mmCIF file of C-alpha atoms in Angstrom:
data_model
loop_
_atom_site.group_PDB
_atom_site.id
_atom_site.type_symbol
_atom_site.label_atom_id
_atom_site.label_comp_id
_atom_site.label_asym_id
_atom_site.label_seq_id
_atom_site.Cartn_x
_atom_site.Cartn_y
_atom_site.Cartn_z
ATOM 1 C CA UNK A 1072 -77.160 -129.737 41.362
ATOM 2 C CA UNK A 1073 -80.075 -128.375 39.350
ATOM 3 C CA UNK A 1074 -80.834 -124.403 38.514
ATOM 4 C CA UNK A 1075 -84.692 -125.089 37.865
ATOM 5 C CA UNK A 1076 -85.693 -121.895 39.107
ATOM 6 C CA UNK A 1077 -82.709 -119.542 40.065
ATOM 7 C CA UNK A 1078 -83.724 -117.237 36.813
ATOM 8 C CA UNK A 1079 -87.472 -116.739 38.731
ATOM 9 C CA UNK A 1080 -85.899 -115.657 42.074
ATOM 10 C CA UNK A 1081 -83.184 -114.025 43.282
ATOM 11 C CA UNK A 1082 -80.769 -115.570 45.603
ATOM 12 C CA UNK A 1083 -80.548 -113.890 49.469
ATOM 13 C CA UNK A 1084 -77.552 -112.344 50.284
ATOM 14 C CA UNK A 1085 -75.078 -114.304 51.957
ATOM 15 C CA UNK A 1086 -73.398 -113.075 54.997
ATOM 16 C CA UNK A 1087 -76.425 -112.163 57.255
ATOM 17 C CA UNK A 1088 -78.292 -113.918 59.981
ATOM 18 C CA UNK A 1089 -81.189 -111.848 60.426
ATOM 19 C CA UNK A 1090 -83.775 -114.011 58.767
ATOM 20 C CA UNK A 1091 -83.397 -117.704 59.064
ATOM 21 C CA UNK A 1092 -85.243 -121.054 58.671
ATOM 22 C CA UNK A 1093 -83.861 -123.867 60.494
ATOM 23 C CA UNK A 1094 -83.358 -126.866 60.014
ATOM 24 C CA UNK A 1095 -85.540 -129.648 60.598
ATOM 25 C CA UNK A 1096 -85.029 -133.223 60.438
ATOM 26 C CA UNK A 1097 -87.659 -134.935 57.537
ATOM 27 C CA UNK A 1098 -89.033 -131.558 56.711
ATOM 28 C CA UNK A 1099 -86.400 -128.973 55.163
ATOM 29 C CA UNK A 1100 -84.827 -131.590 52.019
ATOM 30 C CA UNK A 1101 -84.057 -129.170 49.052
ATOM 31 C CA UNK A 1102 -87.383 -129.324 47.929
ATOM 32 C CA UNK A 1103 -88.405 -127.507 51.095
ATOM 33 C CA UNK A 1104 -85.946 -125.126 50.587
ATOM 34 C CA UNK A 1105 -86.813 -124.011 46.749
ATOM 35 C CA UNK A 1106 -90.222 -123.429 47.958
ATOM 36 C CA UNK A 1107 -89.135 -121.381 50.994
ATOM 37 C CA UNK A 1108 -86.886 -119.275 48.767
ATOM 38 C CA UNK A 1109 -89.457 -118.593 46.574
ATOM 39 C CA UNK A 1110 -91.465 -116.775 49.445
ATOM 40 C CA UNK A 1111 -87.961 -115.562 50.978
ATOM 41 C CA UNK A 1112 -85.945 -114.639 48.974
ATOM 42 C CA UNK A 1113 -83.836 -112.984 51.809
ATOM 43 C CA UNK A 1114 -83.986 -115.613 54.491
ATOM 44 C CA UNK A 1115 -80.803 -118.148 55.410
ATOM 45 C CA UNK A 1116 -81.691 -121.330 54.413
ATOM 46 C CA UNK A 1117 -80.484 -124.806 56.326
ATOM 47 C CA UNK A 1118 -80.480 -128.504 55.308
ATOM 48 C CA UNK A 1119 -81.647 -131.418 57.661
ATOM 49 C CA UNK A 1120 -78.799 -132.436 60.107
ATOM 50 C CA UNK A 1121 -76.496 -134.840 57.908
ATOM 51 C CA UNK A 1122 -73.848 -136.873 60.415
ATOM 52 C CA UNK A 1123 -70.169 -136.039 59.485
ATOM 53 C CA UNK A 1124 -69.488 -139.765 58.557
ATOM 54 C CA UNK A 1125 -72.274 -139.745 55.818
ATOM 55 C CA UNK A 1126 -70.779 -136.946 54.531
ATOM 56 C CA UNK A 1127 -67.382 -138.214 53.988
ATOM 57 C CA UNK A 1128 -68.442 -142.079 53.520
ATOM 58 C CA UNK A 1129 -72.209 -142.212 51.460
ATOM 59 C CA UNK A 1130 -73.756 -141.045 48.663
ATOM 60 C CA UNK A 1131 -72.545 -136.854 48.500
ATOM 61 C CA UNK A 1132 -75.105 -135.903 45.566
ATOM 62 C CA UNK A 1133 -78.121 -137.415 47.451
ATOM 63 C CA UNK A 1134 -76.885 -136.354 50.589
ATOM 64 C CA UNK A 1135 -75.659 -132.403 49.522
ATOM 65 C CA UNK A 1136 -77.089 -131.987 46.709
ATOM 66 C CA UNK A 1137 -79.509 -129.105 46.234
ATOM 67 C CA UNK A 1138 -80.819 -126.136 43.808
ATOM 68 C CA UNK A 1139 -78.781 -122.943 43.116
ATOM 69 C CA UNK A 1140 -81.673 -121.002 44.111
ATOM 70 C CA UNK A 1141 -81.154 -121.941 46.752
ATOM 71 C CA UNK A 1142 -78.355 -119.666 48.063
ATOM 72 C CA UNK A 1143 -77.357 -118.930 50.848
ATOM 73 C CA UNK A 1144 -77.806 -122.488 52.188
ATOM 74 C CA UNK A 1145 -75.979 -123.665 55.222
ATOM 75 C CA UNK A 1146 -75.367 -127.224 56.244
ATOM 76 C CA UNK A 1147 -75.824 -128.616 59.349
ATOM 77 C CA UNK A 1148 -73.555 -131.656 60.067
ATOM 78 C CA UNK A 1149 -74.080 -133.845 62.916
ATOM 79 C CA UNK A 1150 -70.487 -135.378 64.777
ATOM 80 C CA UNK A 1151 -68.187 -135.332 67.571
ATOM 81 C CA UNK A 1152 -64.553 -135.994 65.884
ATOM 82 C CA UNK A 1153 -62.589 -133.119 64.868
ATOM 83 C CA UNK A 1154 -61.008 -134.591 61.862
ATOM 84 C CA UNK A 1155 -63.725 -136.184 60.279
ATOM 85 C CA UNK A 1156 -66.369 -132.847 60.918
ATOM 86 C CA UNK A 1157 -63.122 -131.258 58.952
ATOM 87 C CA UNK A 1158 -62.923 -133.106 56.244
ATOM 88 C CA UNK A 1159 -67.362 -132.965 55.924
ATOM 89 C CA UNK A 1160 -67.218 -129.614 55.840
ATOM 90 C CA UNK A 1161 -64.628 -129.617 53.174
ATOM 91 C CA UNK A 1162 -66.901 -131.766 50.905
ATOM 92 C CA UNK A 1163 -69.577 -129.657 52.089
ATOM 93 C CA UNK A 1164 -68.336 -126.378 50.755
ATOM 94 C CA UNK A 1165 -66.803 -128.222 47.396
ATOM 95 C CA UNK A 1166 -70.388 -128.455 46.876
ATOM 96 C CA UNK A 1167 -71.222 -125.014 47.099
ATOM 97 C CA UNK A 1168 -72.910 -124.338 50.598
ATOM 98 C CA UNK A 1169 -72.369 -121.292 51.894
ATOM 99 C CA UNK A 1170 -72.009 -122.042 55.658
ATOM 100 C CA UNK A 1171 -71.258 -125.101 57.745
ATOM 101 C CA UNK A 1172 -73.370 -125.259 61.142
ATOM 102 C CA UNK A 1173 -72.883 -127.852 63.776
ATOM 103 C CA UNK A 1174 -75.911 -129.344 66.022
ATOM 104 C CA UNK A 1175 -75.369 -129.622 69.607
ATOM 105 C CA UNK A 1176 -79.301 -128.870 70.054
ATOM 106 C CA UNK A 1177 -81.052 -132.545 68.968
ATOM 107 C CA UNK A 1178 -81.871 -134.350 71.875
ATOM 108 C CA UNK A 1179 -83.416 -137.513 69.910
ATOM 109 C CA UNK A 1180 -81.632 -141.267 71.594
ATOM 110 C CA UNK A 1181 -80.332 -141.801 67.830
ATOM 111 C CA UNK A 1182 -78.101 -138.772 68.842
ATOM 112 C CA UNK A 1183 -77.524 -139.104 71.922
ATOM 113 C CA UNK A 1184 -75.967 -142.685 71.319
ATOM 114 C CA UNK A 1185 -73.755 -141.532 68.781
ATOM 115 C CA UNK A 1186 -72.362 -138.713 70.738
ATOM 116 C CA UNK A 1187 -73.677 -135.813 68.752
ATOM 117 C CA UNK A 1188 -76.282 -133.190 69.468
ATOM 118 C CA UNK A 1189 -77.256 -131.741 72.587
ATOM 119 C CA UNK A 1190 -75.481 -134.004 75.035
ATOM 120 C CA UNK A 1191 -72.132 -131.969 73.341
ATOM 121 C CA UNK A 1192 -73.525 -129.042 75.576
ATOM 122 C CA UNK A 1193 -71.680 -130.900 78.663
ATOM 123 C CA UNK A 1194 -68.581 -131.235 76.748
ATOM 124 C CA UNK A 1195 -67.592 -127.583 75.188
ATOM 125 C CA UNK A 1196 -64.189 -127.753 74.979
ATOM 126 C CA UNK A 1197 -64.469 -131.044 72.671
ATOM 127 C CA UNK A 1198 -67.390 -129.012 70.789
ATOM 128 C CA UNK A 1199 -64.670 -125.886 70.476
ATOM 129 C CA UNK A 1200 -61.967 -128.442 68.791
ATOM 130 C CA UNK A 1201 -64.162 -129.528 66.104
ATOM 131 C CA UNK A 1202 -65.073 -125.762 65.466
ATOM 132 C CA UNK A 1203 -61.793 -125.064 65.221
ATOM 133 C CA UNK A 1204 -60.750 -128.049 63.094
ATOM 134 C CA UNK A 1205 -63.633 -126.656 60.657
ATOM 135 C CA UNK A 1206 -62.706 -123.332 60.715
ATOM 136 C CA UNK A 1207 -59.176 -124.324 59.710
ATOM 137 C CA UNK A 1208 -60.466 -126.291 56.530
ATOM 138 C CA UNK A 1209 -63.012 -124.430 55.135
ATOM 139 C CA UNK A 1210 -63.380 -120.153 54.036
ATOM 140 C CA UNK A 1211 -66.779 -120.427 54.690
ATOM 141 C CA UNK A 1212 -68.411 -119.504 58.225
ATOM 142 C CA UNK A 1213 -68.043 -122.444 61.206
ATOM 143 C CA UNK A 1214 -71.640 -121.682 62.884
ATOM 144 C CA UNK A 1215 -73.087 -123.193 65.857
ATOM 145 C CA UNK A 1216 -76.873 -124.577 66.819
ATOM 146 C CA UNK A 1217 -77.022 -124.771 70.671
ATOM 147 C CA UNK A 1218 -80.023 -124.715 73.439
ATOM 148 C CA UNK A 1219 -80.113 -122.797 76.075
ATOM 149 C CA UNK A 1220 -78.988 -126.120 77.993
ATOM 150 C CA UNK A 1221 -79.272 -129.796 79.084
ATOM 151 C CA UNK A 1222 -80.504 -131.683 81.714
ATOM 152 C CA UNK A 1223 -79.807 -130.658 84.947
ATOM 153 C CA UNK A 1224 -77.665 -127.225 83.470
ATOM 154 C CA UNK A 1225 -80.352 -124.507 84.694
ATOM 155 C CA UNK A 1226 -77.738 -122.193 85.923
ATOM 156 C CA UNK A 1227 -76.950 -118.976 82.764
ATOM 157 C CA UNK A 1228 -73.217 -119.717 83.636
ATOM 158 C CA UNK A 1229 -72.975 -123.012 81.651
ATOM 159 C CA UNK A 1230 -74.490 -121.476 78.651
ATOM 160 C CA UNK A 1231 -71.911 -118.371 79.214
ATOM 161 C CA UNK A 1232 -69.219 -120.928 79.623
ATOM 162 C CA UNK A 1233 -70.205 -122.963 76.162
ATOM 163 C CA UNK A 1234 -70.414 -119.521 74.156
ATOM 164 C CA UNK A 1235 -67.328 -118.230 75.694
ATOM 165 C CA UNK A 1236 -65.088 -121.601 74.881
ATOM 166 C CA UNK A 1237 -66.662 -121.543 71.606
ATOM 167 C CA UNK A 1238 -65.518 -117.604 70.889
ATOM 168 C CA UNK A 1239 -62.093 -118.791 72.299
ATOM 169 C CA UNK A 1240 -62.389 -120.836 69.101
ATOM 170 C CA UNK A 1241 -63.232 -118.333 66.782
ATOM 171 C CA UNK A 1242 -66.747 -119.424 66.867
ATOM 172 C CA UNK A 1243 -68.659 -115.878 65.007
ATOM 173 C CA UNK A 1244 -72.222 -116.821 65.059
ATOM 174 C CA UNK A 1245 -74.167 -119.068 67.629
ATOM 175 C CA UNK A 1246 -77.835 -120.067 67.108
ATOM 176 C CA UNK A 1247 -79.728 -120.800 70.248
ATOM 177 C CA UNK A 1248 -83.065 -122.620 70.804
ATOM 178 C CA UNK A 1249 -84.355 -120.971 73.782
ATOM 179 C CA UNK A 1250 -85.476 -124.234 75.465
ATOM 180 C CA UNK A 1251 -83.130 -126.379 77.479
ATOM 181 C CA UNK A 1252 -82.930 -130.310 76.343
ATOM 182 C CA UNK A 1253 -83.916 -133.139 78.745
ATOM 183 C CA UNK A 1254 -81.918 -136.303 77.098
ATOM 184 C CA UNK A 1255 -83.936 -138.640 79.027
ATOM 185 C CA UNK A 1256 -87.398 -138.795 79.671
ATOM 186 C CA UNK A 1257 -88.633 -136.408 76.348
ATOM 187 C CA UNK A 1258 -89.209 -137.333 73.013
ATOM 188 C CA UNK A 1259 -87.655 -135.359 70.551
ATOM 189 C CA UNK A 1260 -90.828 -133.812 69.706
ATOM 190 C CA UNK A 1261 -91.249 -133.157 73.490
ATOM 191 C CA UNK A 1262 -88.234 -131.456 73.726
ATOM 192 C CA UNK A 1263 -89.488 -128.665 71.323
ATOM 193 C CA UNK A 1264 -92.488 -127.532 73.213
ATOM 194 C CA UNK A 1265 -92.497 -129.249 77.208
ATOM 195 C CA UNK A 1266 -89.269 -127.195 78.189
ATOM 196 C CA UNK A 1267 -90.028 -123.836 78.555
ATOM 197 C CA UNK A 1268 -89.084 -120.804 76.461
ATOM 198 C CA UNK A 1269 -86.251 -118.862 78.268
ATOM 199 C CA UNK A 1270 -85.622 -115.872 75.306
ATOM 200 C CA UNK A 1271 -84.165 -113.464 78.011
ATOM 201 C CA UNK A 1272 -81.565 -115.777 78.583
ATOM 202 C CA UNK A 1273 -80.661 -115.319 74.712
ATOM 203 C CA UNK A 1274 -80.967 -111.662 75.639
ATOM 204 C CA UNK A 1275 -78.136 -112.076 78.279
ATOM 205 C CA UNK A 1276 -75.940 -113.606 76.307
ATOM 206 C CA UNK A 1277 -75.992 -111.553 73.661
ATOM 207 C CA UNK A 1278 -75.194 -108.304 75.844
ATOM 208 C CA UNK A 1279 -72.388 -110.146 77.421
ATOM 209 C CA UNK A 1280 -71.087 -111.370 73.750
ATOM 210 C CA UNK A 1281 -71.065 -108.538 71.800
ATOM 211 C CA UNK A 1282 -69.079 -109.364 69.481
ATOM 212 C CA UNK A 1283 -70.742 -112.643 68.889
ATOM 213 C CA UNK A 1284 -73.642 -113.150 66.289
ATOM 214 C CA UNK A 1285 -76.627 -114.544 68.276
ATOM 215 C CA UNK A 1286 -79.293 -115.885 66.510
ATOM 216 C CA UNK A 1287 -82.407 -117.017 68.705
ATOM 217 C CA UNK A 1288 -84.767 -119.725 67.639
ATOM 218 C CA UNK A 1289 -88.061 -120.961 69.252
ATOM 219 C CA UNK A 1290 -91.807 -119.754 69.869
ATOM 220 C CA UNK A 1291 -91.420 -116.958 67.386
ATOM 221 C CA UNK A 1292 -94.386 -117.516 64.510
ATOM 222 C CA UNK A 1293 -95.323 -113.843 63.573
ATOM 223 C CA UNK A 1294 -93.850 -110.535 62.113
ATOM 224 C CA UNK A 1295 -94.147 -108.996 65.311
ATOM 225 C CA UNK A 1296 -92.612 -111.702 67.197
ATOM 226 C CA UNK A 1297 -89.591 -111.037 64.763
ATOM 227 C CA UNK A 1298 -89.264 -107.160 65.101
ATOM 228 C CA UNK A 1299 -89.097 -107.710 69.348
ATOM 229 C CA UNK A 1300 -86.523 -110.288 69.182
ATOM 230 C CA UNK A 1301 -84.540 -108.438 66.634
ATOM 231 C CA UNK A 1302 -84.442 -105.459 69.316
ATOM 232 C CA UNK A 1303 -82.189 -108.029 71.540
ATOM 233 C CA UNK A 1304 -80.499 -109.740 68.938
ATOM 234 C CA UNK A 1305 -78.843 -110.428 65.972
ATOM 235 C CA UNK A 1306 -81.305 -112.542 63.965
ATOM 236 C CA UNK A 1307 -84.134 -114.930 64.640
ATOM 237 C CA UNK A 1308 -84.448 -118.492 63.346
ATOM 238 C CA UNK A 1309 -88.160 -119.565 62.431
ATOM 239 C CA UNK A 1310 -88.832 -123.367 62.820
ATOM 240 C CA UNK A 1311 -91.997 -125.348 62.622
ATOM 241 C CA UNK A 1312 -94.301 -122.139 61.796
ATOM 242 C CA UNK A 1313 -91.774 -121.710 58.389
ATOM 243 C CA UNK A 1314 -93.702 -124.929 57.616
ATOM 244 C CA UNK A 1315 -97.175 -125.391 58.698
ATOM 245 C CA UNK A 1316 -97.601 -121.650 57.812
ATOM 246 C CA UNK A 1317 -94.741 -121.320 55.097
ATOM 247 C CA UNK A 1318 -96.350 -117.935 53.542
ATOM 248 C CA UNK A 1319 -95.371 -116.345 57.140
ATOM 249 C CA UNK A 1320 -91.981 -116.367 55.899
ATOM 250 C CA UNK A 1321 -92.863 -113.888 52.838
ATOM 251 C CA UNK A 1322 -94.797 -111.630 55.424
ATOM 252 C CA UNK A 1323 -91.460 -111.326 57.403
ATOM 253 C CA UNK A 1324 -89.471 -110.782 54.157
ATOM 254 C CA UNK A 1325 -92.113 -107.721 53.011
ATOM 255 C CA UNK A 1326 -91.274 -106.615 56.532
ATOM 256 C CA UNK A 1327 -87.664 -106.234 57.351
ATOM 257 C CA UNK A 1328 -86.884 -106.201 53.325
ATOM 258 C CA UNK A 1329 -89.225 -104.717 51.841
ATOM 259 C CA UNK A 1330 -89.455 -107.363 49.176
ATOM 260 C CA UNK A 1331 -93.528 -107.206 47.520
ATOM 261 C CA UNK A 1332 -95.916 -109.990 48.963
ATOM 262 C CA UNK A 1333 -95.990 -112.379 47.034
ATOM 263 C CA UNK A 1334 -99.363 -113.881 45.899
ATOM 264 C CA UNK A 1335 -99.759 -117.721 46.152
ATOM 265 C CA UNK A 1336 -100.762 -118.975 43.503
ATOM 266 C CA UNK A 1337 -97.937 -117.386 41.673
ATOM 267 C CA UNK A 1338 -95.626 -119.379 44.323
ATOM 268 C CA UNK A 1339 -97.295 -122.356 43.183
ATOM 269 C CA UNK A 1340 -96.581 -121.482 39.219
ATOM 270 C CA UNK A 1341 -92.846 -120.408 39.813
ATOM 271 C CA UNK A 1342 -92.125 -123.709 41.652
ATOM 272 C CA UNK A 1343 -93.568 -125.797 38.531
ATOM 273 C CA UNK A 1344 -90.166 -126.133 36.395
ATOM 274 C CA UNK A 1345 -88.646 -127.504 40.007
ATOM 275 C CA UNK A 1346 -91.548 -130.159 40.106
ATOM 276 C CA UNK A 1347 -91.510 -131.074 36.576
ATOM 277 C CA UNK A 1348 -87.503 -130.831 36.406
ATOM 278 C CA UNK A 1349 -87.569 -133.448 39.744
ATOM 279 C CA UNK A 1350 -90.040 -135.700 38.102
ATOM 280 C CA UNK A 1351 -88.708 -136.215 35.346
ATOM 281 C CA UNK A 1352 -85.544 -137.310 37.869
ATOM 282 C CA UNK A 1353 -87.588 -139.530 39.044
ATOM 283 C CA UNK A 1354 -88.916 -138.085 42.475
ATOM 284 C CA UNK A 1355 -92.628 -138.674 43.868
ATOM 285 C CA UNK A 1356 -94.958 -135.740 43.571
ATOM 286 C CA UNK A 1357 -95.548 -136.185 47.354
ATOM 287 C CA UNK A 1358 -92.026 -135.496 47.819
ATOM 288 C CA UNK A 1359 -91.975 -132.641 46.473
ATOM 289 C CA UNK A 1360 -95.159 -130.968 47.055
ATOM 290 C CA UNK A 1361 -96.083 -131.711 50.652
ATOM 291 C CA UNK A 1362 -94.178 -128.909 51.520
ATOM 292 C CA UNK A 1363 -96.875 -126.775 49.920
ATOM 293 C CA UNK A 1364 -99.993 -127.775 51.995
ATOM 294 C CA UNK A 1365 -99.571 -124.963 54.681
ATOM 295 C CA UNK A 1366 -99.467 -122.354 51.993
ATOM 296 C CA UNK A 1367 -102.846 -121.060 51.758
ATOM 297 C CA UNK A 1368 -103.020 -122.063 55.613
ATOM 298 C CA UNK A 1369 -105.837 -119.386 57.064
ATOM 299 C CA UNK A 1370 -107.376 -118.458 53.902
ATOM 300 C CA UNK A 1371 -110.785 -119.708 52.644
ATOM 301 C CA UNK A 1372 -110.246 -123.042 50.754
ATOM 302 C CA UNK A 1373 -107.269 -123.676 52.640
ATOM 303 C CA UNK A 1374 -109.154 -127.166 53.455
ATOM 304 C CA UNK A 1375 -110.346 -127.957 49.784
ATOM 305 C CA UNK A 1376 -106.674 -127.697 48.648
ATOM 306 C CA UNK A 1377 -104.966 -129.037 51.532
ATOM 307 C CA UNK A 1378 -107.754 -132.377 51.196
ATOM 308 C CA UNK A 1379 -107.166 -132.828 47.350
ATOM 309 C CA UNK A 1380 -103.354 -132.212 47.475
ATOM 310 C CA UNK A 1381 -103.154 -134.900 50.301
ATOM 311 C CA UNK A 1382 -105.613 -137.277 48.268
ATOM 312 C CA UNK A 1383 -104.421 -137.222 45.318
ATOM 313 C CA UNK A 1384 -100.148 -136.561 45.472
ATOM 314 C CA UNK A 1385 -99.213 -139.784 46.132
ATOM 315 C CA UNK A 1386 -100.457 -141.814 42.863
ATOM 316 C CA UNK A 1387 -97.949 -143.018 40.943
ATOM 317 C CA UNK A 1388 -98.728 -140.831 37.890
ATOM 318 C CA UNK A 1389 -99.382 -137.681 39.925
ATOM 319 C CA UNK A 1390 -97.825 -134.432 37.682
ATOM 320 C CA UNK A 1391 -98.373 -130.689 38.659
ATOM 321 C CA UNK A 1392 -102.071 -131.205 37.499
ATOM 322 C CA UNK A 1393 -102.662 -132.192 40.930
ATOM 323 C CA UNK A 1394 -101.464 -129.176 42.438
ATOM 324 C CA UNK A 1395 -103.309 -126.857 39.944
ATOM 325 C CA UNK A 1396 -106.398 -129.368 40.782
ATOM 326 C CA UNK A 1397 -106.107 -128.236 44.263
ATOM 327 C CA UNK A 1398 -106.314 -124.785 43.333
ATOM 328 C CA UNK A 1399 -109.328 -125.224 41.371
ATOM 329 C CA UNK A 1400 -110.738 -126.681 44.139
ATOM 330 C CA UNK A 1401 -109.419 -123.840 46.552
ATOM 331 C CA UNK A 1402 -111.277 -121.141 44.097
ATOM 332 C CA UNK A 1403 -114.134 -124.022 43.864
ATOM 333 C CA UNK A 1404 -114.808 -123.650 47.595
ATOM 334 C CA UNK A 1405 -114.137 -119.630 47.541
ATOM 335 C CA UNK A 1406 -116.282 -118.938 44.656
ATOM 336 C CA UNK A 1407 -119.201 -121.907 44.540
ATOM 337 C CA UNK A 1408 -121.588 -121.747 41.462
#
């Protein structure tokens, strides 16, 4: 594990839920992450879903490894057998993450024929073991990433029913996408914007849990979006709008934190030692930086630098020249001579 940039930006406070970014499979790698905590320095971050067995059989330090700065970082494991999610999470948290969460939200066939993700919403008391098999090997919070349901499960009782077997298992803190899953007939991608958004659902649960942490995730891409939902409850979890508009996340931060806006370009100059630190490891520019392209997304010269970052990241001697190139040609297009 690296520590490229932790001296630039200070680690969130672990133990709250308020502000999260979830996880999302291809998209948040650590890379992601050290660019999202540059613009949040509040927020919960998550890794991609990693399946229990990879954990505990493959390569750990390309599988769980990741930047100090990053903190807190949770990570999501992927399974369905008690003892083996156990003994993941226990490698998980030797390697310093600060949570372990468990998906039964991903609808994709992949998942579905392993016996992991969403299709565990039909089986809660076999979801409850392995939460409390994980709670019983690691110090570190056992969270949850649900939906609001699967399938033919339209009826709020079988989402009351999964959160209530899950308290019964000392589950704390459930995170809900507020879209049900169809396991047949949607494509993963389908499945995050055909079902529709049932927030008050979240709402309900919430004021019949209150003792449970409920984190709601889906639809919600502005501040304002954040401050409603935070009215009902605990936290909100920002998906795909944390990453084709990544400098939202800093506008939420200056908003429930306080923390000063940030200006871009100065994101762009803090994440440099992380580029150049990873390159010198060997990783692709593109890798690392197509993370960035949203940044400026809505600005003038968003295009210009989105066009020359995406031309020009991918050749084999690409350094950070490229991405100050883009800015260039950002101010190039702002400022013409």
């Amino acid at each position: 594990m690296g520590n490229s940039i932790s001296a630039i930006t200070p680690a969130g406070q672990a133990g709250g839920w308020q502000f999260c970014v979830a996880p999302m499979m291809d998209w948040t790698d650590t890379h992601c992450r050290v660019f999202h905590r540059l613009l949040a320095p509040h927020a919960r971050l998550y890794t991609e879903m990693v399946h229990a067995h990879a954990v505990v059989r493959g390569d750990r330090e390309r599988l769980l490894g990741f930047d100090v700065s990053e903190h807190p970082v949770a990570l999501q494991l992927g399974g369905h057998e008690p003892a083996e999610l156990a003994a993941a999470a226990r490698i998980g948290v030797d390697h310093g993450y600060d949570e372990i969460n468990l998906n039964v939200g991903c609808p994709s066939d992949r998942v579905q024929s392993g016996r992991f993700g969403a299709c565990l919403m039909r089986e809660p008391a076999l979801v409850a073991d392995c939460v409390a098999a994980m709670r019983a090997a690691v110090s570190v919070p056992v969270t949850v990433k649900c939906r609001i349901g699967v399938d033919d499960q339209d009826d709020y009782q079988d989402l009351h029913r999964f959160a209530e077997v899950q308290a019964g298992a000392g589950l704390g803190v459930l995170i809900v996408h507020a879209r049900k899953a169809w396991l047949h007939g949607l494509s993963p991608k389908e499945n995050r914007e055909i079902p529709p958004l049932n927030h008050p659902r979240v709402y309900r649960l919430k004021q019949e849990f209150p003792l449970l942490t409920v984190v709601i995730n889906g639809g919600i891409v502005a501040v304002d979006a954040v401050r409603e939902q935070l009215r009902h409850v605990d936290g909100v979890m920002l998906g795909r709008a944390a990453y084709h508009d990544p400098f939202v996340l800093a506008r939420i931060e200056h908003d429930l934190f306080g923390t000063p806006l940030p200006d871009r370009a100065g994101i762009l100059h803090a994440l440099r030692s992380h580029v150049e630190t990873q390159l010198e490891r060997g990783a692709g520019l593109h890798h690392i930086v197509r993370h960035v392209l949203g940044l400026y997304q809505g600005e003038p010269g968003a295009r210009a630098f989105r066009r020359y970052l995406s031309e020009h990241m991918h050749a084999r001697t690409a350094d950070f020249r490229v991405v100050e190139a883009a800015v260039a040609a950002l101010c190039e297009h702002m400022h013409p001579a």
